[in-house]
Amino acid sequence: MFKAVAELGYRPNNVARNLRVRRTNVIALVVADIQNPYFSAVGKAVQDLAYSYGMQVILCNTDEDLEKEQQYLDVLKADNAAGIIIAPTHQSTESFRYLAELQLPTVVIDRSFRDIDIVLSMDNVVIDNRAAAAALGVHILGRNRKRIAGIFGYGSTTGRERYEGVMDAHKQMGVLPEEDLFRFVAAKEPVGYEACVELLERPDPPDALVASNGLLAAGAYRALKELKVDIPTQLAFGSFDDTLWTPMVSPSVTVVRQPTTEIGRVAVELLLKRIQDPELEGSETVLKSELVVRDST
Amino acid sequence: MFKAVAELGYRPNNVARNLRVRRTNVIALVVADIQNPYFSAVGKAVQDLAYSYGMQVILCNTDEDLEKEQQYLDVLKADNAAGIIIAPTHQSTESFRYLAELQLPTVVIDRSFRDIDIVLSMDNVVIDNRAAAAALGVHILGRNRKRIAGIFGYGSTTGRERYEGVMDAHKQMGVLPEEDLFRFVAAKEPVGYEACVELLERPDPPDALVASNGLLAAGAYRALKELKVDIPTQLAFGSFDDTLWTPMVSPSVTVVRQPTTEIGRVAVELLLKRIQDPELEGSETVLKSELVVRDST
DNA sequence: GTGAAAGCGCTAACAC
DNA sequence: GTGTTAGCGCTTTCAC
């Protein structure tokens, strides 16, 4: 019987099926840049797990461009996507309202909507950014550093929280932070490079540097090598995101390792529950990160 | 008028539309592993260009598992995907026949179907693997190396062609290759590590090593560092794929840089033409790669 | 031009 | 159980 079907060459048409049953089995992953190792690691986990549940994953790169993001969201709504996993470009009430009005099951990753003043029926999966950054800061200050500089992602709650964690570390260790050693910039490798060069060429360069994500870290590290900065003697270096290269370079880089696979897994599971029952209340899951100490600090 | 539509909250339903017009605007990218930097670079380019043409990209990770790949293909057919960009796991007549019977517009990247003995109405976008590998081999042999070892991806025409290029280099430089210094393995970081350790622990270790892709290179380089091999004095090292880390490590790594953005761009453009006219004859586009000489050779 | 009607391929509901 | 039918929301056709 199945054989007969197969031999007749019957192929089901999911488009018709999806129209009839008024749902699809496509979930969308909306992130800034899939080449960012953090997002590609999360994306891999999302895709693997989605596959095991028989769902497809559509990939949307927003380049942190709000208009592009909203265009994608409109298309996803039109395509009747089953759900969305998104790291939203802006974490403003405005843009969350836009997202909420789609009425699609949504899980927000990497960025927090804790402080948004409207009720959101969405799940939030983040890490303990502030505590993790504080731990990194305490570790570095404990290495007898007095003047930490920092390069943080601009526009995300994530970057802001990590900055605050570094401030916490200063307070905890009784060191006065130097406000003009901190930069908030676009999360791109060349931008990290530029910011690092600028900080190091000051008349009074810092004795430690923190980068708030893997792309900024890559750019900063490239600059440090090019400027022939002696790490960690002259400058201690630490960052977020444990990528392929951080253990390979000399000196290897101290990082906060995010549980990317776990983030993807939890995001998919929350999303599937929300697809089954869209009326679920919003939730926040805070996953633990891990400080991996290497030679750069 | 548009405003009225917007204010009434009308949302088009693409599923219904797609059923009616019997096509979708979804193209699928079917690759082994989106975390492989080669595929994530191509994927980024595909996604960017697809967006500009108003198309969505579905991501499928096959893990080089043929069954998983064919399951994906069945789903893509059922979903009425507009077209497929694929780096097929097996390059056998059998599996190309399976692919061809889907009757979906298809562009094959990274792997060649030059030697398949059935007529395929597909486009093929590859690089000059054999020539590129030969250039790398000639460069290394020119550094006065006599005993090159190699780690190549197993199961892909790509790995095989790169191996043959290294053989060509030997012939050209009048050096006799040592057959038992070449390994064909799964394209994964830990596998590259293992193979490298095994080659270096021989009683008669090689004085040069070539890795045929970015993941194998990462594993091999990690092993070389761990074994404290002196590069390039004791061993020259070169690989395919210019990734974030190859210029950052010490010594920086000589690589064959593939035109990933161009590969993605050409693949999408060929696919769109084929979607418009599925009867087009098959084609093969061979793009040029570039040898980037750094400190490791 | 404007409006009504058919039908894409499927599933769910209903009748037998 | 098995067979028939309505209809998901759109586009296209055809009539006016």
XYZ file of C-alpha atoms (C1' of nucleotides) in Angstrom:
626
model
C 0.000 0.000 0.000
C 2.692 2.484 0.941
C 4.649 0.979 -1.869
C 1.830 1.595 -4.294
C 1.678 5.193 -3.167
C 5.407 5.519 -3.603
C 5.326 3.972 -7.035
C 2.562 6.179 -8.228
C 4.941 8.969 -7.381
C 2.578 10.721 -5.042
C 4.103 13.701 -3.314
C 2.161 15.472 -0.595
C 1.718 19.210 -0.944
C 2.447 20.844 2.353
C 1.370 24.241 1.122
C -2.181 23.002 0.663
C -1.993 21.148 3.941
C -0.721 24.228 5.744
C -3.522 26.307 4.331
C -6.108 23.801 5.445
C -4.815 23.288 8.955
C -3.875 26.951 9.367
C -0.378 26.382 10.607
C 3.053 25.629 9.212
C 6.003 23.795 10.627
C 8.474 26.575 9.983
C 10.141 28.439 12.776
C 12.249 31.509 12.088
C 15.547 32.436 13.646
C 15.955 36.203 13.478
C 19.422 37.390 14.446
C 21.852 40.141 13.522
C 24.422 38.028 11.734
C 24.713 34.280 11.396
C 28.469 34.672 10.939
C 28.734 35.890 14.515
C 30.000 32.703 16.187
C 27.545 33.124 19.039
C 24.580 33.142 16.687
C 25.885 30.383 14.457
C 26.377 28.163 17.525
C 22.870 28.913 18.783
C 21.562 28.490 15.248
C 23.119 25.064 14.904
C 21.478 23.940 18.143
C 18.116 25.384 17.112
C 18.290 23.731 13.746
C 19.265 20.325 15.133
C 16.504 20.286 17.690
C 13.909 21.676 15.298
C 14.759 18.875 12.890
C 14.113 16.282 15.583
C 10.640 17.761 16.017
C 10.020 17.775 12.275
C 10.245 21.536 11.947
C 12.094 23.665 9.450
C 14.195 26.703 10.299
C 14.144 29.903 8.302
C 17.144 32.126 8.756
C 16.893 35.903 8.888
C 19.924 38.190 9.152
C 18.918 41.651 10.264
C 22.377 43.282 10.408
C 20.961 45.064 13.480
C 18.797 47.053 11.053
C 15.383 47.649 12.591
C 13.639 48.212 9.286
C 15.022 44.998 7.849
C 13.989 43.170 10.989
C 10.436 44.449 10.771
C 10.224 43.572 7.088
C 11.246 40.048 7.973
C 8.649 39.931 10.708
C 5.938 41.019 8.284
C 6.934 38.312 5.841
C 7.045 35.705 8.592
C 3.549 36.691 9.632
C 2.351 36.516 6.037
C 3.996 33.122 5.657
C 2.191 32.013 8.785
C 5.406 30.945 10.538
C 4.750 28.617 13.466
C 6.983 30.679 15.719
C 9.935 33.022 16.036
C 13.197 32.902 17.934
C 14.636 36.393 17.862
C 17.469 38.491 19.226
C 15.774 41.833 18.652
C 17.786 44.751 17.304
C 16.142 47.319 19.551
C 14.881 46.566 22.996
C 12.460 49.465 23.091
C 8.805 49.348 24.070
C 8.009 50.450 20.528
C 9.706 47.598 18.765
C 8.468 45.012 21.248
C 4.977 46.289 20.627
C 5.510 45.730 16.914
C 6.733 42.202 17.619
C 3.850 41.465 19.989
C 1.246 42.669 17.513
C 2.234 39.955 15.092
C 0.588 37.548 17.489
C 3.114 34.874 16.677
C 4.587 32.557 19.317
C 7.886 34.239 20.157
C 10.988 33.483 22.186
C 13.503 36.280 22.704
C 17.120 35.240 23.129
C 20.317 37.030 24.080
C 18.569 40.288 24.895
C 16.332 41.018 27.838
C 12.842 42.525 27.878
C 12.815 42.594 31.647
C 12.430 46.382 31.671
C 9.774 46.718 28.997
C 6.673 48.290 30.491
C 4.063 46.320 28.583
C 2.969 42.773 29.288
C 4.575 40.427 26.795
C 3.455 36.864 26.265
C 6.904 35.790 25.213
C 9.686 33.737 26.682
C 13.106 35.213 27.299
C 16.287 33.133 27.354
C 19.388 34.979 28.470
C 22.487 34.469 30.544
C 23.541 36.118 33.782
C 25.311 38.869 31.853
C 25.877 41.210 34.723
C 27.198 38.559 37.110
C 29.369 37.016 34.397
C 30.902 40.362 33.483
C 31.440 41.093 37.150
C 33.255 37.775 37.589
C 35.477 38.577 34.612
C 36.123 42.053 35.994
C 36.933 40.772 39.469
C 39.293 38.200 37.981
C 41.143 40.869 36.013
C 41.277 43.396 38.853
C 42.558 40.552 41.027
C 45.492 40.307 38.648
C 46.512 43.662 39.998
C 45.097 45.804 37.206
C 44.020 49.323 37.968
C 42.753 50.725 34.688
C 40.340 48.493 32.778
C 39.088 49.592 29.372
C 36.025 48.068 27.739
C 34.428 47.701 24.302
C 30.727 46.863 24.426
C 28.040 46.198 21.867
C 25.911 49.260 21.273
C 22.138 49.157 21.406
C 21.634 45.843 23.158
C 20.626 45.277 26.746
C 23.331 42.646 26.697
C 26.153 45.142 26.166
C 24.730 47.470 28.783
C 24.404 44.680 31.364
C 27.947 43.530 30.777
C 29.161 47.085 31.241
C 27.293 47.264 34.515
C 28.843 43.994 35.614
C 32.289 45.460 35.062
C 31.239 48.455 37.153
C 30.091 46.070 39.884
C 33.504 44.435 39.823
C 35.191 47.786 40.363
C 32.980 48.512 43.311
C 33.554 45.073 44.762
C 37.319 45.370 44.447
C 37.412 48.971 45.628
C 38.818 50.301 42.360
C 37.533 53.489 40.788
C 36.459 52.907 37.157
C 37.659 55.374 34.535
C 34.556 56.287 32.612
C 36.320 57.471 29.470
C 37.924 54.067 28.890
C 34.585 52.498 27.906
C 33.189 52.387 24.375
C 29.801 51.360 23.044
C 30.086 50.375 19.384
C 28.564 48.213 16.639
C 29.283 44.511 17.130
C 31.599 44.071 14.164
C 35.157 42.862 13.891
C 36.597 45.982 12.206
C 34.870 48.201 14.748
C 36.476 46.246 17.578
C 39.811 46.742 15.881
C 39.339 50.501 15.570
C 38.167 50.928 19.132
C 41.105 48.949 20.459
C 43.648 50.974 18.465
C 42.101 54.196 19.680
C 42.203 53.095 23.320
C 45.795 51.882 23.101
C 47.051 55.035 21.424
C 45.921 57.225 24.271
C 48.691 59.005 26.137
C 47.660 56.969 29.191
C 46.741 53.525 27.817
C 44.813 51.056 30.006
C 46.405 47.989 31.598
C 43.458 45.717 30.850
C 40.804 45.376 28.141
C 37.448 43.660 28.084
C 35.407 42.947 24.912
C 31.723 42.186 25.225
C 31.367 39.719 22.367
C 33.230 37.421 20.020
C 33.385 39.743 17.019
C 34.610 42.737 19.007
C 37.102 40.420 20.703
C 38.459 39.219 17.365
C 38.967 42.772 16.139
C 40.513 43.911 19.400
C 42.869 40.948 19.561
C 43.967 41.558 15.985
C 44.773 45.159 16.926
C 46.689 44.089 20.019
C 48.829 41.751 17.947
C 49.441 44.384 15.337
C 50.430 46.953 17.949
C 52.709 44.294 19.439
C 51.172 44.738 22.849
C 52.674 42.322 25.360
C 49.777 40.266 26.763
C 49.184 39.863 29.655
C 52.247 41.722 31.043
C 51.464 45.063 29.475
C 47.721 44.528 29.103
C 45.355 41.829 30.331
C 42.662 40.819 27.828
C 39.348 39.064 28.394
C 36.120 38.743 26.436
C 32.732 37.130 26.131
C 32.184 34.149 23.778
C 34.405 31.110 23.550
C 35.064 30.659 19.852
C 37.276 28.402 17.790
C 40.245 30.730 17.975
C 40.351 31.859 21.616
C 42.247 28.729 22.786
C 44.447 28.660 19.669
C 46.099 32.048 19.759
C 49.158 32.907 21.827
C 48.443 33.901 24.458
C 45.142 32.034 24.605
C 42.222 34.218 25.640
C 40.321 34.239 28.914
C 36.618 34.241 28.114
C 33.123 33.994 29.493
C 31.752 30.912 27.763
C 28.060 31.100 26.992
C 26.032 27.881 26.948
C 25.054 28.303 23.293
C 23.749 24.794 22.752
C 21.651 25.035 25.887
C 20.314 28.437 24.836
C 19.202 27.018 21.494
C 17.692 23.964 23.104
C 15.732 25.865 25.730
C 14.555 28.395 23.160
C 13.142 25.685 20.902
C 11.466 23.857 23.753
C 9.829 26.989 25.099
C 8.732 27.910 21.605
C 7.132 24.529 20.979
C 5.197 24.789 24.230
C 4.060 28.269 23.287
C 2.997 27.081 19.839
C 0.801 24.470 21.504
C -0.616 26.996 23.921
C -0.198 30.611 22.768
C -1.915 31.900 25.872
C 0.954 30.920 28.156
C 2.332 33.686 30.319
C 5.721 35.144 29.558
C 8.775 33.689 31.240
C 12.427 34.449 31.773
C 15.126 31.771 31.827
C 18.577 32.834 32.981
C 21.271 30.320 32.076
C 24.672 30.125 33.687
C 27.837 31.080 31.876
C 31.329 30.021 32.802
C 34.587 31.928 33.213
C 37.371 30.142 31.363
C 40.720 31.497 32.522
C 43.547 31.261 30.020
C 46.890 32.947 29.390
C 45.727 36.430 28.393
C 44.945 37.507 31.953
C -6.056 53.592 0.576
C -2.968 51.702 1.668
C -3.421 53.385 4.972
C -6.968 52.131 5.198
C -5.770 48.614 4.500
C -3.103 48.949 7.157
C -5.532 50.288 9.690
C -8.019 47.551 9.090
C -5.179 45.295 10.107
C -5.231 43.250 6.940
C -2.419 40.729 6.724
C -1.894 38.804 3.506
C -1.705 35.028 3.774
C 1.191 33.809 1.712
C 0.293 30.190 2.268
C -2.965 30.658 0.393
C -1.198 32.719 -2.211
C 1.510 30.106 -2.660
C -1.084 27.399 -3.104
C -2.897 29.377 -5.726
C 0.123 30.407 -7.764
C 1.846 27.050 -7.227
C 5.162 28.402 -6.097
C 6.783 29.728 -2.972
C 9.545 32.211 -2.412
C 11.603 29.960 -0.206
C 14.968 28.674 -1.266
C 16.774 26.055 0.771
C 20.435 25.932 1.635
C 21.408 22.327 2.256
C 24.889 21.922 3.697
C 26.744 19.673 6.102
C 27.199 22.127 8.931
C 26.464 25.810 9.140
C 29.139 26.146 11.811
C 31.766 25.280 9.241
C 33.094 28.768 8.465
C 33.044 28.080 4.744
C 29.346 27.285 4.797
C 28.444 30.077 7.159
C 30.229 32.565 4.898
C 28.461 31.222 1.804
C 25.220 31.113 3.773
C 25.517 34.742 4.751
C 25.995 35.738 1.121
C 23.094 33.582 -0.035
C 20.841 34.986 2.625
C 21.757 38.603 1.893
C 21.176 38.271 -1.812
C 18.009 36.224 -1.416
C 16.631 38.969 0.802
C 17.255 41.544 -1.886
C 15.146 39.434 -4.254
C 12.400 39.024 -1.678
C 13.141 35.376 -1.033
C 13.470 33.492 2.227
C 16.207 31.016 3.046
C 15.585 27.731 4.823
C 18.613 26.206 6.439
C 19.257 22.474 6.442
C 22.210 20.865 8.228
C 22.815 17.369 6.982
C 25.890 16.480 9.087
C 27.040 14.678 5.930
C 24.314 12.121 6.647
C 22.747 10.950 3.401
C 19.503 9.809 4.965
C 19.032 13.133 6.740
C 19.788 14.932 3.494
C 17.190 12.954 1.597
C 14.608 13.498 4.309
C 15.218 17.213 4.001
C 14.872 17.007 0.241
C 11.533 15.214 0.567
C 10.264 17.884 2.933
C 11.499 20.650 0.649
C 9.654 19.054 -2.257
C 6.506 18.719 -0.151
C 6.859 22.337 0.924
C 7.152 23.294 -2.712
C 10.466 25.103 -2.226
C 11.293 27.457 -5.082
C 14.791 26.057 -5.376
C 17.713 24.393 -3.651
C 21.345 25.308 -3.163
C 23.119 22.190 -1.992
C 26.544 20.799 -1.188
C 25.558 17.150 -1.553
C 26.875 14.606 0.942
C 27.501 11.931 -1.666
C 28.489 12.650 -5.214
C 27.274 9.339 -6.583
C 25.039 8.791 -9.581
C 22.488 7.295 -7.211
C 22.169 10.293 -4.957
C 22.190 12.755 -7.845
C 19.391 10.768 -9.409
C 17.440 11.154 -6.181
C 18.096 14.873 -6.234
C 17.175 15.187 -9.903
C 13.890 13.314 -9.467
C 12.648 15.998 -7.137
C 12.355 18.195 -10.191
C 13.259 21.262 -8.194
C 15.516 24.000 -9.527
C 18.897 23.088 -8.077
C 22.364 24.606 -7.832
C 25.170 22.425 -6.516
C 27.980 24.191 -4.702
C 31.382 23.162 -3.376
C 31.209 19.679 -4.881
C 31.433 18.724 -8.514
C 29.090 16.559 -10.578
C 31.377 16.733 -13.582
C 31.857 12.968 -13.567
C 28.261 11.894 -13.045
C 27.110 9.862 -16.030
C 23.551 11.121 -16.247
C 22.432 14.411 -17.701
C 21.676 16.856 -14.911
C 19.762 20.073 -15.427
C 21.556 21.730 -12.556
C 24.168 24.415 -12.154
C 27.450 23.716 -10.460
C 29.501 26.393 -8.695
C 32.923 25.293 -7.570
C 36.461 26.580 -7.332
C 39.591 25.440 -9.137
C 40.330 22.971 -6.339
C 42.995 21.017 -8.093
C 44.918 24.052 -9.331
C 44.604 25.795 -5.977
C 45.906 22.767 -4.099
C 48.712 22.440 -6.617
C 49.685 26.072 -6.059
C 49.732 25.523 -2.305
C 51.782 22.358 -2.769
C 54.262 24.042 -5.101
C 54.631 26.916 -2.656
C 55.397 24.531 0.224
C 57.745 22.308 -1.777
C 59.471 25.507 -2.891
C 60.202 26.164 0.777
C 62.495 23.197 0.570
C 60.147 20.613 2.017
C 60.493 16.996 0.987
C 57.813 15.124 2.890
C 54.359 16.665 2.768
C 51.530 15.092 4.771
C 47.879 15.846 4.079
C 44.493 15.632 5.787
C 41.563 15.715 3.365
C 37.813 15.626 3.688
C 36.450 12.156 3.073
C 33.619 11.515 0.648
C 33.634 14.769 -1.273
C 34.952 15.368 -4.765
C 36.450 18.490 -3.237
C 38.790 16.581 -0.916
C 39.764 14.224 -3.705
C 40.521 17.060 -6.123
C 42.636 18.862 -3.565
C 44.584 15.683 -2.957
C 45.190 15.361 -6.669
C 46.379 18.962 -6.800
C 48.973 18.187 -4.148
C 50.065 15.211 -6.255
C 50.371 17.501 -9.267
C 52.607 19.788 -7.225
C 54.903 16.899 -6.397
C 55.170 15.960 -10.026
C 55.802 19.544 -11.061
C 58.536 19.985 -8.466
C 60.065 16.593 -9.095
C 59.400 15.316 -5.577
C 58.097 11.823 -4.923
C 54.938 11.918 -2.752
C 54.754 9.546 0.207
C 51.391 7.894 -0.114
C 51.076 6.864 3.523
C 51.252 10.475 4.731
C 47.777 11.249 3.352
C 44.555 10.795 5.280
C 40.920 11.024 4.192
C 38.719 11.769 7.190
C 35.431 13.377 8.271
C 35.529 17.172 8.073
C 35.383 17.862 11.805
C 37.688 19.730 14.124
C 38.407 16.855 16.535
C 39.087 14.525 13.621
C 41.644 16.963 12.237
C 43.258 17.040 15.649
C 43.477 13.243 15.856
C 44.851 12.842 12.361
C 47.489 15.475 12.995
C 48.633 13.862 16.243
C 48.851 10.494 14.558
C 50.929 11.867 11.674
C 53.285 13.773 13.965
C 53.864 10.808 16.274
C 55.198 8.644 13.486
C 58.829 7.595 13.831
C 59.485 9.606 10.659
C 57.236 12.672 10.933
C 56.594 14.864 7.872
C 58.168 18.297 7.398
C 54.984 19.874 6.022
C 51.228 19.472 6.515
C 48.276 20.466 4.386
C 44.642 20.522 5.584
C 41.853 20.551 3.032
C 39.331 22.666 4.900
C 38.864 25.110 7.737
C 37.638 22.655 10.356
C 40.394 20.126 9.740
C 42.859 23.016 9.779
C 41.603 24.213 13.161
C 41.971 20.752 14.670
C 45.383 20.202 13.118
C 46.661 23.581 14.248
C 45.442 22.932 17.772
C 47.362 19.644 17.772
C 50.507 21.319 16.435
C 50.393 23.876 19.235
C 49.794 21.215 21.845
C 52.680 19.112 20.553
C 54.777 22.287 20.596
C 55.790 21.800 16.996
C 57.978 24.641 15.766
C 56.220 26.183 12.754
C 57.454 26.644 10.079
C 60.996 25.561 10.989
C 60.136 22.017 11.964
C 56.946 21.768 9.928
C 55.325 24.016 7.345
C 51.536 24.279 7.580
C 48.996 25.357 4.993
C 45.268 24.892 4.531
C 42.149 25.737 2.609
C 39.696 28.358 3.908
C 40.627 31.759 5.250
C 38.789 32.061 8.545
C 38.776 34.582 11.355
C 41.633 32.935 13.208
C 44.162 32.115 10.487
C 45.690 35.625 10.497
C 45.457 35.915 14.297
C 47.461 32.929 15.471
C 51.243 32.863 15.772
C 52.491 31.958 13.327
C 49.687 33.121 11.060
C 48.524 30.476 8.601
C 49.091 30.309 4.859
C 45.750 29.512 3.220
C 43.860 29.142 -0.016
C 41.137 31.749 0.287
C 37.879 30.737 -1.348
C 35.633 33.469 -2.773
C 32.753 32.591 -0.468
C 30.719 35.715 -1.074
C 31.063 35.275 -4.815
C 30.096 31.605 -4.570
C 26.917 32.518 -2.707
C 26.127 35.321 -5.116
C 26.613 33.256 -8.261
C 24.657 30.353 -6.774
C 21.647 32.557 -6.039
C 21.734 34.206 -9.429
C 21.932 30.915 -11.285
C 19.150 29.543 -9.127
C 16.861 32.477 -9.845
C 17.414 32.061 -13.579
C 16.664 28.375 -13.286
C 13.514 29.068 -11.305
C 12.334 31.284 -14.125
C 13.223 28.702 -16.733
C 13.590 25.186 -15.312
C 14.423 23.788 -18.730
C 17.803 25.490 -18.837
C 20.733 23.213 -19.537
C 23.171 22.430 -16.750
C 26.236 24.600 -16.317
C 29.495 24.655 -14.445
C 31.062 27.811 -13.026
C 34.614 27.569 -11.755
C 35.628 30.485 -9.575
C 39.166 31.486 -8.772
C 40.678 31.084 -5.351
C 43.700 32.906 -3.999
C 46.825 31.726 -2.199
C 47.479 33.895 0.859
C 51.026 33.335 2.068
C 51.612 33.952 5.770
C 54.127 32.935 8.423
C 53.322 29.228 8.715
C 55.140 28.288 5.500
C -13.014 49.123 -15.842
C -15.639 46.155 -11.654
C -17.487 41.982 -9.667
C -18.508 37.121 -9.310
C -16.871 32.462 -9.482
C -13.761 28.682 -9.890
C -10.197 26.147 -8.037
C -5.106 25.385 -6.155
C -4.634 20.253 -2.779
C -5.511 19.246 1.238
C -8.219 17.892 5.906
C -12.154 17.751 8.854
C -16.763 17.160 9.165
C -20.510 14.755 8.011
C -23.391 11.397 5.946
C -23.910 6.756 4.876
C -15.600 1.878 8.711
C -15.874 4.417 3.772
C -17.130 8.121 0.637
C -18.454 12.679 -0.247
C -18.203 17.528 0.506
C -17.083 22.080 2.173
C -13.759 25.371 2.584
C -8.824 27.245 4.162
C -7.511 32.618 1.423
C -5.852 33.697 -2.309
C -5.387 34.652 -7.810
C -7.134 34.255 -12.197
C -10.613 33.931 -15.336
C -14.612 35.215 -17.259
C -18.754 37.734 -17.520
C -20.572 42.093 -17.395
